[in-house]
mmCIF file of C-alpha atoms in Angstrom:
data_model
loop_
_atom_site.group_PDB
_atom_site.id
_atom_site.type_symbol
_atom_site.label_atom_id
_atom_site.label_comp_id
_atom_site.label_asym_id
_atom_site.label_seq_id
_atom_site.Cartn_x
_atom_site.Cartn_y
_atom_site.Cartn_z
ATOM 1 C CA MET R 130 -14.247 9.951 -10.037
ATOM 2 C CA PRO R 131 -16.120 12.652 -10.916
ATOM 3 C CA GLU R 132 -17.296 12.857 -15.106
ATOM 4 C CA SER R 133 -15.219 16.186 -15.420
ATOM 5 C CA ASP R 134 -12.383 15.320 -14.466
ATOM 6 C CA CYS R 135 -13.071 11.207 -16.512
ATOM 7 C CA LEU R 136 -9.782 10.852 -18.538
ATOM 8 C CA PHE R 137 -12.283 9.014 -21.555
ATOM 9 C CA CYS R 138 -14.476 11.971 -21.003
ATOM 10 C CA LYS R 139 -12.307 14.524 -22.344
ATOM 11 C CA ILE R 140 -11.307 12.161 -24.998
ATOM 12 C CA ARG R 141 -15.305 12.177 -25.516
ATOM 13 C CA ASP R 142 -15.588 15.842 -25.313
ATOM 14 C CA GLY R 143 -12.780 16.759 -27.599
ATOM 15 C CA LEU R 144 -10.501 18.510 -24.682
ATOM 16 C CA ILE R 145 -8.072 15.460 -25.399
ATOM 17 C CA PRO R 146 -7.238 14.314 -28.987
ATOM 18 C CA ALA R 147 -8.029 10.660 -29.240
ATOM 19 C CA LYS R 148 -7.816 8.657 -33.222
ATOM 20 C CA ILE R 149 -11.415 7.939 -33.204
ATOM 21 C CA VAL R 150 -12.398 4.466 -35.615
ATOM 22 C CA HIS R 151 -16.368 5.053 -35.086
ATOM 23 C CA GLN R 152 -18.484 6.191 -33.049
ATOM 24 C CA ASP R 153 -22.363 6.590 -33.047
ATOM 25 C CA GLU R 154 -25.410 7.847 -30.772
ATOM 26 C CA HIS R 155 -24.441 5.302 -27.926
ATOM 27 C CA CYS R 156 -20.776 5.180 -27.700
ATOM 28 C CA LEU R 157 -16.851 6.695 -29.113
ATOM 29 C CA ALA R 158 -14.321 3.306 -29.542
ATOM 30 C CA PHE R 159 -10.647 4.702 -30.698
ATOM 31 C CA GLU R 160 -7.054 3.789 -31.250
ATOM 32 C CA ASP R 161 -5.673 2.582 -27.713
ATOM 33 C CA ILE R 162 -2.870 4.728 -26.917
ATOM 34 C CA ASN R 163 -0.464 1.719 -25.556
ATOM 35 C CA PRO R 164 -1.797 -1.430 -27.366
ATOM 36 C CA GLN R 165 -1.088 -4.602 -26.593
ATOM 37 C CA ALA R 166 -1.606 -6.179 -30.541
ATOM 38 C CA PRO R 167 -2.038 -5.030 -34.107
ATOM 39 C CA THR R 168 -6.222 -4.021 -33.628
ATOM 40 C CA HIS R 169 -6.125 -2.132 -30.032
ATOM 41 C CA VAL R 170 -9.231 -0.349 -30.507
ATOM 42 C CA LEU R 171 -11.331 0.742 -27.288
ATOM 43 C CA PHE R 172 -15.606 1.948 -26.979
ATOM 44 C CA ILE R 173 -16.532 3.499 -24.551
ATOM 45 C CA PRO R 174 -21.081 4.613 -23.570
ATOM 46 C CA ARG R 175 -20.943 8.505 -24.558
ATOM 47 C CA LYS R 176 -22.554 8.399 -20.609
ATOM 48 C CA HIS R 177 -19.812 7.455 -17.921
ATOM 49 C CA ILE R 178 -21.041 5.321 -15.821
ATOM 50 C CA ALA R 179 -18.122 4.214 -13.749
ATOM 51 C CA THR R 180 -17.815 0.709 -13.922
ATOM 52 C CA VAL R 181 -19.566 -2.814 -14.085
ATOM 53 C CA ASN R 182 -20.827 -2.650 -10.886
ATOM 54 C CA ASP R 183 -22.720 0.897 -11.979
ATOM 55 C CA ILE R 184 -24.796 -0.593 -14.852
ATOM 56 C CA THR R 185 -28.751 -0.427 -14.953
ATOM 57 C CA ALA R 186 -31.314 -2.057 -16.607
ATOM 58 C CA GLU R 187 -31.650 1.594 -18.127
ATOM 59 C CA ASP R 188 -27.784 1.041 -19.842
ATOM 60 C CA ARG R 189 -28.903 -1.789 -21.524
ATOM 61 C CA GLU R 190 -28.757 -1.051 -24.511
ATOM 62 C CA LEU R 191 -25.804 1.734 -24.422
ATOM 63 C CA VAL R 192 -23.684 -0.688 -23.195
ATOM 64 C CA GLY R 193 -25.383 -3.466 -25.475
ATOM 65 C CA SER R 194 -24.133 -1.293 -28.535
ATOM 66 C CA LEU R 195 -21.014 -0.843 -27.219
ATOM 67 C CA SER R 196 -20.705 -4.922 -28.803
ATOM 68 C CA MET R 197 -22.044 -4.107 -31.851
ATOM 69 C CA ALA R 198 -19.555 -1.269 -32.232
ATOM 70 C CA ALA R 199 -16.834 -3.095 -31.493
ATOM 71 C CA ALA R 200 -17.818 -6.888 -33.912
ATOM 72 C CA LYS R 201 -18.884 -3.849 -36.916
ATOM 73 C CA VAL R 202 -15.134 -2.569 -36.579
ATOM 74 C CA ALA R 203 -13.763 -6.154 -35.922
ATOM 75 C CA ARG R 204 -15.770 -6.825 -39.424
ATOM 76 C CA GLU R 205 -14.364 -3.587 -40.981
ATOM 77 C CA ARG R 206 -10.517 -3.969 -40.335
ATOM 78 C CA GLY R 207 -10.914 -7.756 -41.456
ATOM 79 C CA HIS R 208 -10.811 -10.032 -38.331
ATOM 80 C CA ALA R 209 -14.314 -11.329 -38.273
ATOM 81 C CA ASP R 210 -13.608 -13.935 -39.527
ATOM 82 C CA THR R 211 -9.545 -15.146 -38.034
ATOM 83 C CA GLY R 212 -10.494 -14.229 -34.594
ATOM 84 C CA TYR R 213 -10.434 -11.020 -32.398
ATOM 85 C CA ARG R 214 -11.185 -10.392 -28.347
ATOM 86 C CA VAL R 215 -13.291 -8.571 -26.621
ATOM 87 C CA VAL R 216 -12.841 -7.546 -22.859
ATOM 88 C CA MET R 217 -14.204 -5.687 -20.419
ATOM 89 C CA ASN R 218 -12.826 -4.870 -16.873
ATOM 90 C CA THR R 219 -13.965 -4.545 -13.705
ATOM 91 C CA GLN R 220 -11.843 -2.858 -10.816
ATOM 92 C CA ARG R 221 -8.179 -2.585 -9.929
ATOM 93 C CA ASP R 222 -7.628 -6.210 -9.577
ATOM 94 C CA ALA R 223 -8.713 -6.801 -13.264
ATOM 95 C CA GLY R 224 -6.547 -3.945 -14.582
ATOM 96 C CA GLN R 225 -9.103 -1.400 -14.699
ATOM 97 C CA THR R 226 -6.744 1.627 -14.770
ATOM 98 C CA VAL R 227 -9.724 4.676 -16.269
ATOM 99 C CA PHE R 228 -13.176 4.255 -14.283
ATOM 100 C CA HIS R 229 -15.231 4.703 -17.146
ATOM 101 C CA ILE R 230 -16.923 1.668 -18.205
ATOM 102 C CA HIS R 231 -14.465 0.663 -21.550
ATOM 103 C CA LEU R 232 -14.645 -2.881 -24.093
ATOM 104 C CA HIS R 233 -10.549 -3.914 -25.725
ATOM 105 C CA LEU R 234 -10.946 -5.813 -28.571
ATOM 106 C CA LEU R 235 -8.329 -7.000 -29.658
ATOM 107 C CA ALA R 236 -7.785 -8.354 -32.915
ATOM 108 C CA GLY R 237 -4.801 -9.232 -35.268
ATOM 109 C CA ARG R 238 -2.297 -11.510 -33.370
ATOM 110 C CA THR R 239 -2.917 -14.956 -31.611
ATOM 111 C CA LEU R 240 -4.068 -14.325 -28.350
ATOM 112 C CA HIS R 241 -3.987 -16.992 -25.684
ATOM 113 C CA TRP R 242 -6.140 -18.152 -22.860
ATOM 114 C CA PRO R 243 -5.731 -17.619 -20.217
ATOM 115 C CA PRO R 244 -4.416 -13.528 -20.851
ATOM 116 C CA GLY R 245 -2.188 -13.683 -17.318
#
């Protein structure tokens, strides 16, 4: 999918509104429009990367910044001690519906395992 057709690139570029909760030079985070938990935030890199399979060695810092940002938001929302889940789906069978890598932060309720 070309970057120009990517939903998350359009959010990144301000073409589609979103409730932004974090942004820095590497990533952008916003509330999921179909939350699966009381806290459900998506963290995307500013660079378009379609799937985890497309991450390169050059993307290490960029991808690592998603986890750091998720931990920061989890702490700010009071989930660091009670627990939270971070998930990155890859390809359709794993539930990836937008082909721009994104990390899900889920918290605010008991999360069971396995997830489904």
